[in-house]
Amino acid sequence: MTRCGLIALRQDRYQQAASQIQQALDHYHDVGDRQGEASALASLGRVGLRQGHYHRAAGQLRQALTWYREMSDPSGQSVTLNSLGDLFLATGRLTDARTQYASALRLAVQIGAKYEQARAHDGLATAHQASGVPAKARHHWQQALALYIDLGAPETQRIRAQLTVDGHLPTSRPTGSLST
């Protein structure tokens, strides 16, 4: 159910995504699966974020993060911290966004989660660009691009275009740098 909801989310079918993920959340709650609950709740938070329901999304993401921490799940934490960074970025809270992305990046590097590393670098870049610090933005976009290329991720094209617009195509591989 959660997977179907995430597919609907990627296709911008928010009502369907929310409905399917809520069903999954209810099921996980009924069977006592805290890991499933945390995953579904984080997914609902991402749906809320995409719909602009920031207050609700923040609560869902924070609760999911609390559960992931209680379960010592660094992967879930990294994904959720990146989503919280996205939420703070969307609401103009750039310092908070950078803090969340930096935390996500540290965890993602520790566990070797390249996609979450790339997401964190991408978020840090966007936050730095919005804060008027283009050199740091460029550094993080270059790191994100190299990771996305390694993964064959569709985000590669968007990041490459951003760096081309800025006139700074990447010259190095990702270093796992945590500079924020």
Coordinates of N, CA and C in Angstrom, one line a residue:
M1 N 0.8 -1.2 0.0 CA 0.0 0.0 0.0 C 0.9 1.3 0.0
T2 N 1.9 1.3 0.8 CA 2.8 2.4 0.9 C 3.5 2.6 -0.5
R3 N 3.9 1.5 -1.1 CA 4.6 1.6 -2.4 C 3.7 2.2 -3.4
C4 N 2.4 1.7 -3.5 CA 1.5 2.3 -4.4 C 1.2 3.8 -4.2
G5 N 1.2 4.1 -2.9 CA 1.0 5.5 -2.5 C 2.2 6.4 -3.0
L6 N 3.4 5.8 -2.9 CA 4.6 6.6 -3.3 C 4.6 6.7 -4.8
I7 N 4.2 5.7 -5.5 CA 4.1 5.8 -7.0 C 3.1 6.9 -7.4
A8 N 1.9 6.9 -6.7 CA 1.0 8.0 -6.9 C 1.5 9.4 -6.6
L9 N 2.3 9.5 -5.6 CA 3.0 10.7 -5.2 C 3.9 11.2 -6.3
R10 N 4.7 10.3 -6.8 CA 5.6 10.6 -7.9 C 4.9 11.1 -9.2
Q11 N 3.6 10.6 -9.3 CA 2.8 11.0 -10.5 C 1.9 12.2 -10.1
D12 N 2.2 12.9 -9.0 CA 1.4 14.1 -8.6 C 0.0 13.8 -8.3
R13 N -0.4 12.6 -8.0 CA -1.8 12.2 -7.7 C -1.9 12.2 -6.1
Y14 N -1.9 13.4 -5.5 CA -1.8 13.5 -4.1 C -2.9 12.9 -3.3
Q15 N -4.2 13.0 -3.7 CA -5.3 12.4 -3.0 C -5.1 10.9 -2.9
Q16 N -4.8 10.3 -4.1 CA -4.7 8.9 -4.1 C -3.5 8.4 -3.3
A17 N -2.4 9.2 -3.3 CA -1.2 8.9 -2.5 C -1.6 8.9 -1.1
A18 N -2.2 10.0 -0.6 CA -2.5 10.1 0.8 C -3.5 9.0 1.2
S19 N -4.4 8.7 0.4 CA -5.4 7.6 0.8 C -4.7 6.2 1.0
Q20 N -3.8 5.9 0.0 CA -3.2 4.6 0.0 C -2.2 4.5 1.2
I21 N -1.5 5.6 1.4 CA -0.5 5.6 2.5 C -1.2 5.6 3.8
Q22 N -2.3 6.3 4.0 CA -3.0 6.3 5.2 C -3.5 4.9 5.5
Q23 N -4.0 4.2 4.5 CA -4.4 2.8 4.7 C -3.2 1.9 5.2
A24 N -2.1 2.2 4.6 CA -0.9 1.4 5.0 C -0.6 1.8 6.5
L25 N -0.6 3.0 6.8 CA -0.3 3.5 8.2 C -1.3 2.8 9.2
D26 N -2.6 2.8 8.8 CA -3.6 2.1 9.7 C -3.3 0.6 9.9
H27 N -2.9 0.0 8.8 CA -2.6 -1.4 8.8 C -1.3 -1.7 9.7
Y28 N -0.3 -0.9 9.5 CA 0.9 -1.1 10.3 C 0.6 -0.8 11.8
H29 N -0.2 0.1 12.1 CA -0.6 0.4 13.5 C -1.3 -0.8 14.0
D30 N -2.3 -1.3 13.3 CA -3.1 -2.5 13.8 C -2.2 -3.7 14.1
V31 N -1.2 -3.9 13.3 CA -0.4 -5.1 13.5 C 0.9 -4.8 14.4
G32 N 1.0 -3.6 14.8 CA 2.1 -3.3 15.7 C 3.4 -3.2 15.0
D33 N 3.5 -2.8 13.8 CA 4.7 -2.7 13.0 C 5.2 -1.2 13.1
R34 N 6.0 -0.9 14.0 CA 6.5 0.5 14.2 C 7.3 1.0 13.0
Q35 N 8.2 0.1 12.5 CA 9.0 0.4 11.3 C 8.0 0.8 10.1
G36 N 7.0 0.0 9.9 CA 6.1 0.3 8.8 C 5.3 1.6 9.1
E37 N 5.0 1.9 10.4 CA 4.3 3.1 10.8 C 5.2 4.3 10.5
A38 N 6.4 4.2 10.9 CA 7.4 5.3 10.7 C 7.5 5.6 9.2
S39 N 7.6 4.6 8.4 CA 7.8 4.7 6.9 C 6.5 5.4 6.3
A40 N 5.4 4.9 6.7 CA 4.1 5.4 6.2 C 3.9 6.9 6.6
L41 N 4.2 7.1 7.9 CA 4.1 8.5 8.4 C 5.0 9.5 7.7
A42 N 6.2 9.1 7.5 CA 7.2 9.9 6.7 C 6.7 10.1 5.3
S43 N 6.1 9.1 4.7 CA 5.5 9.2 3.3 C 4.4 10.2 3.3
L44 N 3.5 10.1 4.3 CA 2.4 11.1 4.4 C 2.9 12.5 4.6
G45 N 4.0 12.6 5.3 CA 4.6 13.9 5.5 C 5.1 14.5 4.1
R46 N 5.6 13.6 3.3 CA 6.1 14.1 2.0 C 4.9 14.4 1.1
V47 N 3.8 13.7 1.2 CA 2.6 14.1 0.5 C 2.1 15.5 1.0
G48 N 2.0 15.7 2.3 CA 1.6 17.0 2.8 C 2.5 18.1 2.3
L49 N 3.8 17.8 2.3 CA 4.7 18.8 1.8 C 4.4 19.2 0.4
R50 N 4.2 18.2 -0.4 CA 3.9 18.5 -1.9 C 2.6 19.2 -2.0
Q51 N 1.7 19.0 -1.1 CA 0.4 19.7 -1.2 C 0.4 21.1 -0.5
G52 N 1.5 21.4 0.1 CA 1.6 22.7 0.8 C 1.0 22.7 2.2
H53 N 0.7 21.5 2.8 CA 0.2 21.4 4.1 C 1.4 21.3 5.1
Y54 N 2.1 22.4 5.2 CA 3.4 22.4 5.9 C 3.3 22.0 7.4
H55 N 2.3 22.5 8.1 CA 2.2 22.3 9.5 C 1.9 20.8 9.8
R56 N 1.0 20.2 9.1 CA 0.7 18.8 9.2 C 1.9 17.9 8.8
A57 N 2.5 18.3 7.7 CA 3.7 17.6 7.2 C 4.8 17.6 8.2
A58 N 5.0 18.8 8.8 CA 6.1 18.9 9.9 C 5.8 17.9 11.0
G59 N 4.6 17.9 11.5 CA 4.3 17.0 12.6 C 4.5 15.5 12.2
Q60 N 4.1 15.2 11.0 CA 4.2 13.8 10.6 C 5.7 13.4 10.4
L61 N 6.5 14.3 9.8 CA 7.9 14.0 9.6 C 8.6 14.0 11.0
R62 N 8.3 14.9 11.9 CA 9.0 14.8 13.2 C 8.7 13.6 14.0
Q63 N 7.4 13.1 13.9 CA 7.0 11.9 14.6 C 7.8 10.7 14.0
A64 N 7.8 10.7 12.7 CA 8.5 9.6 12.0 C 10.0 9.6 12.4
L65 N 10.6 10.8 12.4 CA 12.0 10.9 12.8 C 12.2 10.4 14.2
T66 N 11.3 10.7 15.1 CA 11.4 10.3 16.5 C 11.4 8.7 16.6
W67 N 10.5 8.1 15.8 CA 10.4 6.7 15.8 C 11.7 6.0 15.2
Y68 N 12.1 6.6 14.1 CA 13.4 6.1 13.5 C 14.5 6.2 14.5
R69 N 14.6 7.3 15.2 CA 15.7 7.4 16.2 C 15.5 6.3 17.3
E70 N 14.3 6.1 17.8 CA 14.1 5.1 18.8 C 14.4 3.7 18.3
M71 N 14.3 3.5 17.0 CA 14.6 2.2 16.5 C 16.0 2.1 16.0
S72 N 16.8 3.2 16.2 CA 18.2 3.2 15.7 C 18.3 2.9 14.2
D73 N 17.4 3.6 13.4 CA 17.4 3.3 11.9 C 18.0 4.5 11.2
P74 N 19.3 4.5 10.9 CA 19.9 5.7 10.3 C 19.4 5.9 8.9
S75 N 19.0 4.9 8.2 CA 18.5 5.1 6.8 C 17.2 5.9 6.8
G76 N 16.2 5.4 7.7 CA 15.0 6.2 7.8 C 15.2 7.6 8.3
Q77 N 16.2 7.7 9.2 CA 16.5 9.1 9.7 C 17.0 10.0 8.6
S78 N 17.9 9.5 7.8 CA 18.4 10.2 6.7 C 17.4 10.7 5.7
V79 N 16.5 9.8 5.3 CA 15.4 10.1 4.4 C 14.5 11.2 5.0
T80 N 14.2 11.0 6.3 CA 13.3 11.9 6.9 C 13.9 13.3 7.2
L81 N 15.2 13.3 7.5 CA 15.9 14.6 7.7 C 15.9 15.3 6.4
N82 N 16.2 14.6 5.3 CA 16.1 15.3 4.0 C 14.8 15.9 3.7
S83 N 13.7 15.1 4.0 CA 12.3 15.6 3.8 C 12.1 16.8 4.7
L84 N 12.6 16.8 6.0 CA 12.4 18.0 6.8 C 13.2 19.2 6.2
G85 N 14.3 18.9 5.7 CA 15.1 20.0 5.0 C 14.3 20.6 3.8
D86 N 13.6 19.7 3.1 CA 12.8 20.1 2.0 C 11.6 21.0 2.5
L87 N 11.0 20.6 3.6 CA 10.0 21.4 4.2 C 10.4 22.8 4.6
F88 N 11.6 22.8 5.3 CA 12.1 24.1 5.8 C 12.5 25.0 4.6
L89 N 13.0 24.4 3.6 CA 13.4 25.1 2.4 C 12.1 25.7 1.7
A90 N 11.1 24.9 1.7 CA 9.8 25.4 1.1 C 9.2 26.5 1.9
T91 N 9.4 26.6 3.2 CA 8.8 27.6 4.0 C 9.8 28.8 4.3
G92 N 10.9 28.8 3.6 CA 11.9 29.9 3.7 C 12.7 29.9 5.0
R93 N 12.7 28.8 5.7 CA 13.6 28.6 6.9 C 14.9 28.0 6.5
L94 N 15.7 28.9 5.9 CA 17.0 28.4 5.2 C 18.0 27.8 6.2
T95 N 18.1 28.4 7.4 CA 19.1 27.9 8.4 C 18.6 26.5 8.9
D96 N 17.3 26.4 9.2 CA 16.8 25.1 9.6 C 17.0 24.1 8.5
A97 N 16.7 24.5 7.2 CA 16.9 23.6 6.1 C 18.3 23.1 6.0
R98 N 19.3 24.0 6.1 CA 20.7 23.6 6.1 C 21.1 22.6 7.2
T99 N 20.5 22.9 8.4 CA 20.8 22.0 9.5 C 20.3 20.6 9.3
Q100 N 19.1 20.5 8.8 CA 18.5 19.2 8.5 C 19.3 18.4 7.4
Y101 N 19.6 19.2 6.3 CA 20.3 18.5 5.2 C 21.7 18.1 5.7
A102 N 22.4 18.9 6.5 CA 23.7 18.5 7.0 C 23.6 17.3 7.9
S103 N 22.6 17.2 8.7 CA 22.4 16.0 9.5 C 22.1 14.7 8.6
A104 N 21.3 14.9 7.6 CA 21.0 13.8 6.7 C 22.2 13.4 6.0
L105 N 23.1 14.3 5.6 CA 24.3 14.0 4.9 C 25.2 13.2 5.7
R106 N 25.4 13.6 7.0 CA 26.3 12.9 7.9 C 25.9 11.4 8.0
L107 N 24.6 11.2 8.3 CA 24.1 9.9 8.4 C 24.2 9.1 7.1
A108 N 23.9 9.7 6.0 CA 23.9 9.0 4.7 C 25.4 8.6 4.3
V109 N 26.3 9.5 4.7 CA 27.7 9.1 4.4 C 28.1 7.9 5.3
Q110 N 27.7 8.0 6.6 CA 28.0 6.9 7.5 C 27.6 5.5 7.0
I111 N 26.4 5.5 6.4 CA 25.8 4.2 6.0 C 26.0 3.9 4.5
G112 N 26.6 4.9 3.8 CA 26.8 4.6 2.4 C 25.6 4.8 1.5
A113 N 24.6 5.6 1.9 CA 23.4 5.8 1.2 C 23.6 6.9 0.2
K114 N 24.0 6.6 -1.0 CA 24.4 7.6 -2.0 C 23.3 8.4 -2.5
Y115 N 22.1 7.9 -2.6 CA 21.0 8.7 -3.1 C 20.6 9.7 -2.0
E116 N 20.6 9.4 -0.8 CA 20.3 10.4 0.3 C 21.5 11.4 0.4
Q117 N 22.7 10.9 0.2 CA 23.8 11.9 0.1 C 23.6 12.9 -1.0
A118 N 23.2 12.5 -2.1 CA 22.9 13.4 -3.2 C 21.8 14.3 -2.9
R119 N 20.7 13.8 -2.3 CA 19.6 14.6 -2.0 C 20.0 15.7 -1.0
A120 N 20.8 15.3 0.0 CA 21.3 16.3 1.0 C 22.2 17.4 0.3
H121 N 23.1 16.9 -0.5 CA 23.9 17.9 -1.2 C 23.0 18.9 -2.1
D122 N 22.1 18.3 -2.8 CA 21.2 19.1 -3.6 C 20.4 20.1 -2.7
G123 N 19.9 19.7 -1.6 CA 19.2 20.6 -0.7 C 20.1 21.6 -0.1
L124 N 21.3 21.2 0.3 CA 22.2 22.2 0.8 C 22.6 23.3 -0.3
A125 N 22.7 22.8 -1.5 CA 23.0 23.7 -2.6 C 21.9 24.7 -2.8
T126 N 20.7 24.2 -2.8 CA 19.5 25.1 -3.0 C 19.4 26.1 -1.9
A127 N 19.6 25.7 -0.6 CA 19.6 26.6 0.5 C 20.7 27.6 0.5
H128 N 21.9 27.2 0.1 CA 23.0 28.2 0.0 C 22.7 29.2 -1.1
Q129 N 22.2 28.7 -2.3 CA 21.9 29.6 -3.4 C 20.8 30.6 -2.9
A130 N 19.8 30.2 -2.2 CA 18.7 31.1 -1.7 C 19.3 32.0 -0.7
S131 N 20.3 31.6 0.0 CA 20.9 32.5 1.0 C 22.0 33.4 0.4
G132 N 22.2 33.4 -0.9 CA 23.2 34.2 -1.5 C 24.6 33.8 -1.4
V133 N 24.8 32.5 -1.2 CA 26.2 31.9 -1.1 C 26.4 31.0 -2.3
P134 N 26.6 31.5 -3.5 CA 26.7 30.7 -4.7 C 27.9 29.7 -4.7
A135 N 29.0 30.1 -4.1 CA 30.2 29.2 -4.1 C 29.9 27.9 -3.4
K136 N 29.2 28.0 -2.2 CA 28.8 26.8 -1.5 C 27.8 26.0 -2.2
A137 N 26.8 26.7 -2.8 CA 25.8 26.1 -3.6 C 26.4 25.3 -4.7
R138 N 27.4 25.9 -5.4 CA 28.0 25.2 -6.6 C 28.8 23.9 -6.1
H139 N 29.5 24.1 -5.0 CA 30.2 22.9 -4.4 C 29.2 21.7 -4.2
H140 N 28.1 22.0 -3.5 CA 27.1 21.0 -3.2 C 26.4 20.4 -4.4
W141 N 26.2 21.3 -5.4 CA 25.6 20.8 -6.6 C 26.5 19.9 -7.4
Q142 N 27.8 20.2 -7.3 CA 28.8 19.3 -8.0 C 28.9 18.0 -7.3
Q143 N 28.8 18.0 -6.0 CA 28.8 16.7 -5.2 C 27.6 15.9 -5.6
A144 N 26.4 16.6 -5.6 CA 25.1 15.9 -5.9 C 25.2 15.3 -7.3
L145 N 25.7 16.1 -8.3 CA 25.7 15.7 -9.7 C 26.6 14.4 -9.8
A146 N 27.7 14.4 -9.2 CA 28.6 13.2 -9.3 C 27.9 12.0 -8.7
L147 N 27.2 12.1 -7.6 CA 26.5 11.0 -7.0 C 25.3 10.6 -7.9
Y148 N 24.6 11.5 -8.4 CA 23.4 11.2 -9.2 C 23.9 10.5 -10.5
I149 N 25.0 10.9 -11.1 CA 25.5 10.3 -12.3 C 25.9 8.8 -11.9
D150 N 26.6 8.6 -10.8 CA 26.9 7.2 -10.4 C 25.7 6.3 -10.2
L151 N 24.6 6.9 -9.8 CA 23.4 6.2 -9.5 C 22.5 6.0 -10.8
G152 N 22.8 6.8 -11.8 CA 22.0 6.8 -13.0 C 20.6 7.5 -12.7
A153 N 20.6 8.4 -11.8 CA 19.4 9.0 -11.3 C 18.9 10.1 -12.3
P154 N 17.5 10.2 -12.4 CA 17.0 11.2 -13.3 C 17.3 12.7 -12.9
E155 N 17.7 12.9 -11.6 CA 18.0 14.2 -11.1 C 19.3 14.8 -11.8
T156 N 20.0 13.9 -12.4 CA 21.3 14.3 -13.1 C 21.1 15.4 -14.0
Q157 N 20.0 15.3 -14.9 CA 19.8 16.3 -15.9 C 19.5 17.7 -15.3
R158 N 18.7 17.7 -14.2 CA 18.3 19.0 -13.6 C 19.5 19.7 -12.9
I159 N 20.4 18.9 -12.3 CA 21.6 19.4 -11.6 C 22.6 19.9 -12.6
R160 N 22.8 19.1 -13.7 CA 23.7 19.5 -14.8 C 23.2 20.8 -15.4
A161 N 21.9 21.0 -15.6 CA 21.4 22.2 -16.2 C 21.6 23.4 -15.2
Q162 N 21.4 23.2 -13.9 CA 21.7 24.2 -12.9 C 23.1 24.7 -12.9
L163 N 24.0 23.7 -13.0 CA 25.5 24.1 -13.0 C 25.8 24.7 -14.3
T164 N 25.2 24.3 -15.4 CA 25.5 25.0 -16.7 C 25.0 26.4 -16.7
V165 N 23.8 26.7 -16.1 CA 23.3 28.0 -16.0 C 24.3 28.9 -15.2
D166 N 24.8 28.3 -14.2 CA 25.8 29.0 -13.3 C 27.2 29.1 -14.0
G167 N 27.4 28.4 -15.1 CA 28.7 28.3 -15.7 C 29.7 27.5 -15.0
H168 N 29.3 26.6 -14.2 CA 30.3 25.8 -13.4 C 30.0 24.3 -13.5
L169 N 30.4 23.7 -14.6 CA 30.2 22.2 -14.6 C 31.2 21.6 -13.7
P170 N 30.9 20.4 -13.1 CA 31.7 19.8 -12.1 C 33.1 19.4 -12.7
T171 N 34.1 19.5 -11.7 CA 35.4 19.1 -12.1 C 36.0 18.0 -11.2
S172 N 35.2 17.6 -10.2 CA 35.7 16.6 -9.3 C 34.6 15.6 -8.9
R173 N 35.0 14.5 -8.2 CA 34.1 13.5 -7.7 C 33.7 13.9 -6.3
P174 N 32.6 13.3 -5.8 CA 32.1 13.7 -4.5 C 33.1 13.2 -3.5
T175 N 33.3 14.1 -2.4 CA 34.2 13.8 -1.4 C 33.6 13.4 -0.1
G176 N 32.3 13.5 0.0 CA 31.6 13.2 1.2 C 31.7 14.4 2.2
S177 N 32.2 15.5 1.6 CA 32.4 16.7 2.5 C 31.1 17.1 3.2
L178 N 31.2 17.4 4.4 CA 30.0 17.8 5.2 C 30.0 19.3 5.4
S179 N 30.8 20.1 4.6 CA 30.8 21.6 4.8 C 29.4 22.1 4.5
T180 N 28.9 22.9 5.4 CA 27.6 23.5 5.2 C 27.7 24.9 5.1

